[in-house]
Short mmCIF file of C-alpha atoms (C1' of nucleotides) in Angstrom, two decimals:
data_model
loop_
_atom_site.label_atom_id
_atom_site.label_comp_id
_atom_site.label_asym_id
_atom_site.label_seq_id
_atom_site.Cartn_x
_atom_site.Cartn_y
_atom_site.Cartn_z
CA MET K 1 65.96 -61.94 122.34
CA ASN K 2 68.87 -60.77 121.09
CA ILE K 3 71.98 -63.73 120.74
CA GLY K 4 73.35 -62.33 124.56
CA GLN K 5 70.68 -62.74 126.01
CA ALA K 6 70.48 -65.60 124.54
CA ALA K 7 73.34 -66.74 126.00
CA GLU K 8 73.19 -65.20 128.81
CA ALA K 9 69.91 -66.96 129.84
CA SER K 10 70.59 -70.57 128.83
CA GLY K 11 74.03 -70.89 129.87
CA VAL K 12 75.77 -72.00 125.72
CA SER K 13 78.24 -69.00 125.03
CA ALA K 14 76.90 -67.70 121.98
CA LYS K 15 80.10 -68.62 119.83
CA MET K 16 78.82 -72.05 120.50
CA ILE K 17 74.79 -71.14 119.79
CA ARG K 18 76.25 -70.27 116.35
CA TYR K 19 78.49 -74.14 115.46
CA TYR K 20 75.27 -75.37 116.31
CA GLU K 21 73.28 -73.68 114.13
CA SER K 22 76.45 -74.18 112.13
CA ILE K 23 76.25 -77.67 112.09
CA ALA K 24 72.40 -78.11 112.16
CA LEU K 25 72.18 -79.46 116.22
CA ILE K 26 69.47 -76.33 116.45
CA PRO K 27 67.71 -74.87 113.20
CA LYS K 28 68.14 -71.90 111.77
CA THR K 29 66.96 -68.53 112.90
CA VAL K 30 64.81 -65.92 112.65
CA ARG K 31 66.85 -62.74 111.00
CA THR K 32 65.37 -59.58 111.69
CA GLU K 33 66.26 -57.09 109.04
CA SER K 34 70.18 -56.19 109.82
CA GLY K 35 70.25 -59.07 110.20
CA TYR K 36 70.21 -60.08 113.81
CA ARG K 37 69.92 -63.85 115.43
CA VAL K 38 66.49 -63.60 116.60
CA TYR K 39 65.40 -66.01 119.67
CA SER K 40 62.17 -67.35 121.51
CA ASP K 41 62.28 -68.81 124.50
CA SER K 42 61.33 -71.86 123.26
CA ASP K 43 65.28 -71.72 121.88
CA VAL K 44 66.41 -70.56 124.95
CA HIS K 45 64.06 -74.06 126.12
CA THR K 46 66.16 -76.03 123.39
CA LEU K 47 69.41 -74.03 124.48
CA ARG K 48 68.77 -75.22 128.26
CA PHE K 49 68.49 -78.39 127.44
CA ILE K 50 71.71 -79.23 125.27
CA ARG K 51 74.15 -77.43 128.10
CA ARG K 52 72.57 -79.73 130.70
CA ALA K 53 73.17 -82.50 127.77
CA ARG K 54 76.32 -80.90 127.30
CA ASP K 55 77.35 -81.16 131.16
CA LEU K 56 76.74 -84.85 131.39
CA GLY K 57 79.07 -85.13 129.06
CA PHE K 58 76.64 -86.32 126.04
CA SER K 59 78.46 -85.98 123.44
CA VAL K 60 77.35 -83.51 120.23
CA GLU K 61 76.26 -86.20 118.43
CA GLN K 62 74.10 -88.40 120.95
CA ILE K 63 72.74 -84.52 122.07
CA SER K 64 71.24 -84.72 118.43
CA ASP K 65 69.86 -87.83 119.37
CA LEU K 66 68.75 -87.04 122.48
CA VAL K 67 67.30 -82.98 121.19
CA SER K 68 64.59 -85.47 118.59
CA LEU K 69 63.62 -87.59 120.74
CA TRP K 70 62.79 -85.25 122.64
CA GLN K 71 60.46 -83.07 120.35
CA ASP K 72 59.16 -86.23 119.50
CA ARG K 73 56.01 -87.05 120.52
CA GLU K 74 55.66 -90.59 119.86
CA ARG K 75 59.09 -91.13 120.70
CA ALA K 76 60.14 -94.40 123.19
CA SER K 77 61.65 -93.74 126.73
CA LYS K 78 63.48 -97.06 126.04
CA ASP K 79 65.68 -94.72 123.52
CA VAL K 80 66.81 -92.06 125.54
CA LYS K 81 67.60 -94.67 128.12
CA ARG K 82 69.63 -96.38 125.76
CA ILE K 83 71.82 -93.43 125.66
CA ALA K 84 72.15 -92.98 128.62
CA GLN K 85 73.02 -96.46 129.60
CA GLU K 86 75.13 -96.54 126.95
CA HIS K 87 76.84 -93.01 127.84
CA VAL K 88 77.03 -94.94 131.28
CA THR K 89 78.83 -97.48 129.76
CA VAL K 90 81.42 -95.07 129.19
CA LEU K 91 81.66 -92.82 131.80
CA GLN K 92 82.83 -95.95 133.78
CA ARG K 93 85.58 -97.34 131.67
CA LYS K 94 86.59 -93.62 131.27
CA ILE K 95 87.28 -92.95 134.91
CA VAL K 96 88.69 -96.88 135.81
CA GLU K 97 91.12 -96.03 133.24
CA LEU K 98 91.75 -92.71 135.35
CA GLN K 99 92.08 -94.52 138.53
CA GLN K 100 94.56 -96.31 136.95
CA MET K 101 96.51 -93.64 135.98
CA ALA K 102 96.57 -91.89 139.25
CA GLU K 103 97.66 -95.14 141.48
CA THR K 104 100.50 -95.84 139.59
CA LEU K 105 101.31 -92.10 139.87
CA ASN K 106 100.53 -91.92 143.35
CA HIS K 107 102.13 -94.96 143.72
CA LEU K 108 105.17 -93.61 142.33
CA ALA K 109 105.51 -90.40 144.39
CA THR K 110 105.22 -91.60 147.00
CA THR K 111 108.10 -94.03 146.44
CA CYS K 112 110.14 -91.15 145.48
CA HIS K 113 111.89 -89.36 149.24
CA GLY K 114 111.26 -85.71 146.69
CA ASP K 115 114.20 -83.84 147.62
CA GLY K 116 116.91 -83.19 146.21
CA ARG K 117 118.66 -86.10 145.54
CA PRO K 118 119.01 -86.91 140.85
CA ASP K 119 117.58 -90.87 141.75
CA CYS K 120 113.64 -90.55 141.62
CA PRO K 121 111.94 -94.07 141.02
CA ILE K 122 109.49 -92.25 138.93
CA ILE K 123 112.00 -91.38 136.21
CA GLN K 124 113.71 -94.72 136.71
CA GLU K 125 109.75 -96.40 136.16
CA LEU K 126 109.30 -94.14 132.68
CA ALA K 127 112.89 -95.11 131.30
CA SER K 128 112.88 -99.30 132.58
CA ASN K 129 112.79 -101.30 129.50
CA ASP K 130 110.74 -104.58 130.24
CA ALA K 131 107.01 -103.33 129.58
CA PRO K 132 104.47 -102.93 130.76
CA HIS K 133 102.67 -101.83 128.09
CA CYS K 134 99.26 -100.59 130.06
CA SER K 135 97.16 -102.42 126.87
CA SER K 136 94.12 -102.26 129.33
CA ALA K 137 93.28 -98.75 128.39
CA ALA K 138 94.31 -99.70 124.88
CA GLY K 139 92.52 -99.11 122.25
CA THR K 140 89.78 -97.52 123.85
CA LYS K 141 87.97 -94.53 121.88
CA PHE K 142 89.16 -91.88 124.82
CA GLY K 143 88.41 -88.68 122.73
CA THR K 144 84.64 -88.23 122.35
CA LEU K 145 83.81 -87.33 126.16
CA GLY K 146 87.10 -85.62 127.54
CA LYS K 147 85.95 -82.16 127.41
CA ALA K 148 83.55 -80.78 129.82
CA PRO K 149 82.37 -77.43 128.94
CA THR K 150 84.77 -74.79 130.69
CA ARG K 151 82.02 -72.01 131.20
CA ARG K 152 82.11 -69.28 132.80
CA MET D 1 117.23 -97.90 112.31
CA ASN D 2 114.46 -96.28 110.20
CA ILE D 3 111.55 -94.45 111.89
CA GLY D 4 109.35 -97.14 111.06
CA GLN D 5 111.61 -99.91 113.17
CA ALA D 6 112.19 -96.93 115.31
CA ALA D 7 107.56 -97.02 115.63
CA GLU D 8 108.08 -101.01 116.13
CA ALA D 9 110.24 -100.67 118.49
CA SER D 10 109.14 -97.54 120.70
CA GLY D 11 104.79 -97.81 120.11
CA VAL D 12 104.83 -95.09 118.97
CA SER D 13 103.74 -94.49 115.07
CA ALA D 14 106.19 -92.34 112.84
CA LYS D 15 103.72 -90.01 112.54
CA MET D 16 103.41 -89.15 115.71
CA ILE D 17 107.58 -89.64 115.25
CA ARG D 18 107.21 -86.98 113.09
CA TYR D 19 105.31 -84.41 115.27
CA TYR D 20 106.86 -84.47 118.16
CA GLU D 21 110.19 -84.04 116.33
CA SER D 22 108.00 -81.36 114.69
CA ILE D 23 106.92 -79.88 118.45
CA ALA D 24 111.17 -80.01 119.42
CA LEU D 25 109.79 -82.99 121.71
CA ILE D 26 112.96 -84.07 120.29
CA PRO D 27 115.48 -83.42 119.11
CA LYS D 28 116.13 -83.65 114.96
CA THR D 29 117.42 -86.70 114.34
CA VAL D 30 119.95 -87.52 111.89
CA ARG D 31 119.05 -87.66 108.41
CA THR D 32 121.53 -90.17 105.13
CA GLU D 33 121.51 -89.20 102.96
CA SER D 34 118.69 -88.99 100.75
CA GLY D 35 116.57 -88.00 103.76
CA TYR D 36 115.63 -90.90 105.22
CA ARG D 37 115.59 -90.19 109.64
CA VAL D 38 117.70 -92.22 111.83
CA TYR D 39 117.58 -93.69 115.22
CA SER D 40 119.96 -95.17 117.30
CA ASP D 41 118.15 -97.65 119.93
CA SER D 42 118.67 -94.59 122.02
CA ASP D 43 116.11 -92.49 120.91
CA VAL D 44 113.52 -95.08 120.91
CA HIS D 45 114.91 -95.87 125.18
CA THR D 46 113.85 -92.32 124.94
CA LEU D 47 110.25 -92.49 122.46
CA ARG D 48 109.64 -95.14 124.90
CA PHE D 49 109.60 -93.04 128.00
CA ILE D 50 107.15 -90.86 126.34
CA ARG D 51 104.92 -93.58 125.58
CA ARG D 52 104.59 -94.37 128.58
CA ALA D 53 104.07 -90.14 130.10
CA ARG D 54 101.30 -90.53 128.01
CA ASP D 55 99.55 -93.78 129.17
CA LEU D 56 99.61 -92.07 132.41
CA GLY D 57 98.27 -89.43 130.67
CA PHE D 58 100.94 -86.71 130.89
CA SER D 59 100.82 -83.73 128.62
CA VAL D 60 102.45 -83.16 125.53
CA GLU D 61 104.22 -79.88 127.35
CA GLN D 62 105.00 -81.71 131.11
CA ILE D 63 106.19 -84.61 129.43
CA SER D 64 108.84 -82.51 128.26
CA ASP D 65 109.34 -81.48 131.56
CA LEU D 66 109.55 -84.36 132.36
CA VAL D 67 111.81 -85.62 129.91
CA SER D 68 114.04 -82.92 130.48
CA LEU D 69 114.96 -83.59 134.44
CA TRP D 70 115.64 -87.81 133.17
CA GLN D 71 118.13 -86.07 130.72
CA ASP D 72 118.90 -83.94 133.91
CA ARG D 73 121.57 -85.46 135.71
CA GLU D 74 122.02 -83.52 138.74
CA ARG D 75 117.08 -83.09 138.39
CA ALA D 76 116.27 -83.06 141.86
CA SER D 77 113.69 -85.80 142.19
CA LYS D 78 111.46 -83.08 144.36
CA ASP D 79 110.87 -81.15 140.68
CA VAL D 80 110.21 -84.75 139.30
CA LYS D 81 107.75 -85.44 142.60
CA ARG D 82 106.18 -81.99 142.32
CA ILE D 83 104.87 -82.54 138.83
CA ALA D 84 103.33 -85.87 139.41
CA GLN D 85 102.01 -84.96 142.06
CA GLU D 86 100.57 -82.14 139.88
CA HIS D 87 99.15 -84.52 137.68
CA VAL D 88 97.07 -86.51 140.74
CA THR D 89 95.07 -84.35 142.07
CA VAL D 90 93.95 -83.09 138.24
CA LEU D 91 93.06 -87.05 137.79
CA GLN D 92 91.56 -87.04 140.68
CA ARG D 93 89.82 -84.28 140.05
CA LYS D 94 88.68 -85.21 136.77
CA ILE D 95 87.63 -88.54 138.10
CA VAL D 96 85.77 -87.37 140.56
CA GLU D 97 83.37 -84.58 137.64
CA LEU D 98 82.89 -87.58 135.67
CA GLN D 99 81.59 -89.84 138.98
CA GLN D 100 79.16 -86.81 139.19
CA MET D 101 78.12 -87.91 135.22
CA ALA D 102 77.91 -91.11 135.61
CA GLU D 103 75.83 -91.43 139.22
CA THR D 104 73.23 -88.72 137.59
CA LEU D 105 72.86 -90.46 134.67
CA ASN D 106 72.78 -93.40 136.08
CA HIS D 107 69.86 -92.38 138.57
CA LEU D 108 68.13 -90.91 135.87
CA ALA D 109 68.18 -94.37 133.76
CA THR D 110 67.60 -96.30 136.65
CA THR D 111 63.82 -94.38 137.31
CA CYS D 112 63.09 -94.21 133.36
CA HIS D 113 61.10 -97.69 132.66
CA GLY D 114 62.80 -98.00 129.80
CA ASP D 115 59.47 -99.52 127.54
CA GLY D 116 57.68 -97.77 124.43
CA ARG D 117 56.30 -95.21 126.29
CA PRO D 118 56.86 -91.67 125.85
CA ASP D 119 57.39 -90.76 129.53
CA CYS D 120 61.12 -90.38 130.79
CA PRO D 121 62.53 -88.75 133.02
CA ILE D 122 66.00 -88.21 131.88
CA ILE D 123 64.30 -86.30 129.21
CA GLN D 124 61.24 -84.29 131.73
CA GLU D 125 65.77 -83.93 133.75
CA LEU D 126 67.28 -82.38 130.70
CA ALA D 127 63.84 -80.31 129.79
CA SER D 128 63.85 -78.74 133.68
CA ASN D 129 63.68 -75.21 134.05
CA ASP D 130 64.88 -75.48 137.58
CA ALA D 131 68.50 -74.83 137.22
CA PRO D 132 70.67 -77.65 138.57
CA HIS D 133 74.02 -75.26 136.99
CA CYS D 134 75.79 -78.40 138.15
CA SER D 135 78.26 -75.18 139.20
CA SER D 136 81.24 -78.26 141.39
CA ALA D 137 82.44 -79.40 137.77
CA ALA D 138 82.61 -75.35 135.92
CA GLY D 139 85.67 -74.27 135.66
CA THR D 140 86.93 -77.05 135.45
CA LYS D 141 90.18 -76.40 132.96
CA PHE D 142 89.14 -80.29 131.55
CA GLY D 143 90.85 -80.09 128.26
CA THR D 144 94.02 -81.13 128.54
CA LEU D 145 93.68 -84.52 129.90
CA GLY D 146 91.45 -85.99 128.00
CA LYS D 147 92.84 -88.04 124.97
CA ALA D 148 94.30 -91.03 125.67
CA PRO D 149 96.50 -92.01 122.82
CA THR D 150 94.58 -94.61 120.15
CA ARG D 151 96.92 -96.95 120.76
CA ARG D 152 96.76 -99.86 117.49
"C1'" DG L 1 114.38 -104.08 86.41
"C1'" DT L 2 110.49 -103.90 88.09
"C1'" DG L 3 107.46 -104.35 91.91
"C1'" DA L 4 106.45 -103.43 96.29
"C1'" DT L 5 107.55 -101.25 100.27
"C1'" DC L 6 109.15 -97.75 102.81
"C1'" DC L 7 109.93 -92.62 103.18
"C1'" DC L 8 109.93 -87.97 102.48
"C1'" DT L 9 106.72 -83.72 102.91
"C1'" DC L 10 102.06 -81.53 103.25
"C1'" DC L 11 97.73 -80.19 104.31
"C1'" DC L 12 92.54 -81.20 105.56
"C1'" DA L 13 90.27 -84.08 109.53
"C1'" DC L 14 89.10 -84.70 113.91
"C1'" DC L 15 85.61 -82.23 117.85
"C1'" DA L 16 84.56 -78.53 121.23
"C1'" DT L 17 85.88 -74.26 121.82
"C1'" DG L 18 87.64 -69.31 122.57
"C1'" DG L 19 90.14 -65.45 120.62
"C1'" DG L 20 89.89 -61.28 117.44
"C1'" DA L 21 89.57 -58.83 113.12
"C1'" DA L 22 87.16 -55.49 110.42
"C1'" DG L 23 82.75 -53.96 109.54
"C1'" DG L 24 77.76 -52.85 110.60
"C1'" DT L 25 73.75 -51.95 113.90
"C1'" DC L 26 71.45 -49.88 118.36
"C1'" DA L 27 69.97 -47.41 122.21
"C1'" DA L 28 71.44 -44.25 125.39
"C1'" DG L 29 72.73 -40.28 125.86
"C1'" DT L 30 74.02 -35.11 125.23
"C1'" DA E 1 71.57 -34.88 114.88
"C1'" DC E 2 75.76 -37.07 116.84
"C1'" DT E 3 78.46 -39.94 119.78
"C1'" DT E 4 79.78 -43.02 121.66
"C1'" DG E 5 80.52 -47.78 123.29
"C1'" DA E 6 78.06 -52.09 123.59
"C1'" DC E 7 76.25 -55.05 121.01
"C1'" DC E 8 75.67 -57.82 116.39
"C1'" DT E 9 77.33 -60.72 111.41
"C1'" DT E 10 81.04 -62.84 109.02
"C1'" DC E 11 85.48 -65.15 108.00
"C1'" DC E 12 90.28 -66.72 110.08
"C1'" DC E 13 93.09 -68.60 113.05
"C1'" DA E 14 94.26 -72.27 117.44
"C1'" DT E 15 94.43 -75.59 120.20
"C1'" DG E 16 95.16 -81.35 121.53
"C1'" DG E 17 97.00 -85.13 120.08
"C1'" DT E 18 95.55 -88.71 115.91
"C1'" DG E 19 94.88 -90.80 111.39
"C1'" DG E 20 94.60 -90.18 106.21
"C1'" DG E 21 95.85 -89.11 102.16
"C1'" DA E 22 98.07 -87.48 97.76
"C1'" DG E 23 102.11 -87.00 95.48
"C1'" DG E 24 106.78 -88.33 95.14
"C1'" DG E 25 111.20 -89.86 95.66
"C1'" DA E 26 114.25 -94.25 98.10
"C1'" DT E 27 114.97 -99.15 98.86
"C1'" DC E 28 115.43 -103.18 98.75
"C1'" DA E 29 113.74 -108.08 97.67
"C1'" DC E 30 113.67 -110.46 94.01
#
DNA sequence: GTGATCCCTCCCACCATGGGAAGGTCAAGT
DNA sequence: ACTTGACCTTCCCATGGTGGGAGGGATCAC
């Protein structure tokens, strides 16, 4: 199977498959004489595993751990459980942060009359001098989970 | 005021101030003879405005619009309200997605006995062949809001 | 005058993904 | 056999915000 078919079958784009190979998340594949990558059903299975983990918002690093555990027959389920639970914690923290943002903004939008007049509490709040420093969100490493695959 | 003081006073790092200038989110500042950037209280005010908008998860592009509206005395509050409401919608969609992820994962982690045995429903689910394609999240442009500033 | 602390610009890195160019390969149809 | 189009390869670039650091100049406090 060529990379295009593997991509189709697994739901991971060809570009991403090559990328995953380059960062050693998946091993280098067999190549044809002319250099085409060749994939087996088992490779597609792995790719599908990876895609599902991405759908659940795991980072590539976490996925790497999960793949190892998956392929390790001696694994302890508590290792997997730990990764999953850590991830749930991070997700929940993100959810709270986003909810706070949405609430604040929603409140502001509600009190904004939204007509042609220039007075606008949203702008006033943003421009105010007193510091609602919003410290609850500060310092949270946000980036690692921000993206979900924009598939198809 | 030098860039360091402006950074301190506004809560936006010096690096970011230069970046915002480079992408024309803020205008080019006056410079001293030796090339140092000089900031006024009003500039700091603008920076603080920007930082708050970032705290609320607005993208730089949206902030650019908000800054224009802020500085436009003729602005209509409905323009501001529209931006805010669009943003709330996006936030809410993200929240739902994250909640779905967290729920799925939490369910899996709960059913995983989490001991030394290798059997693990989390891994089984990820590896299963039937396709829980999680289509609800598909196609959602996730990236634009994934990051919140990692301040201090 | 000297050392510490600023500031400048420029480049690189992150993460995961897509776009595209330039060129090689393969299979199907004429 | 030849063309055509679909596929594959590698390589580079861009995204969005942010940080890190090198190499060099400016300023300030003592």
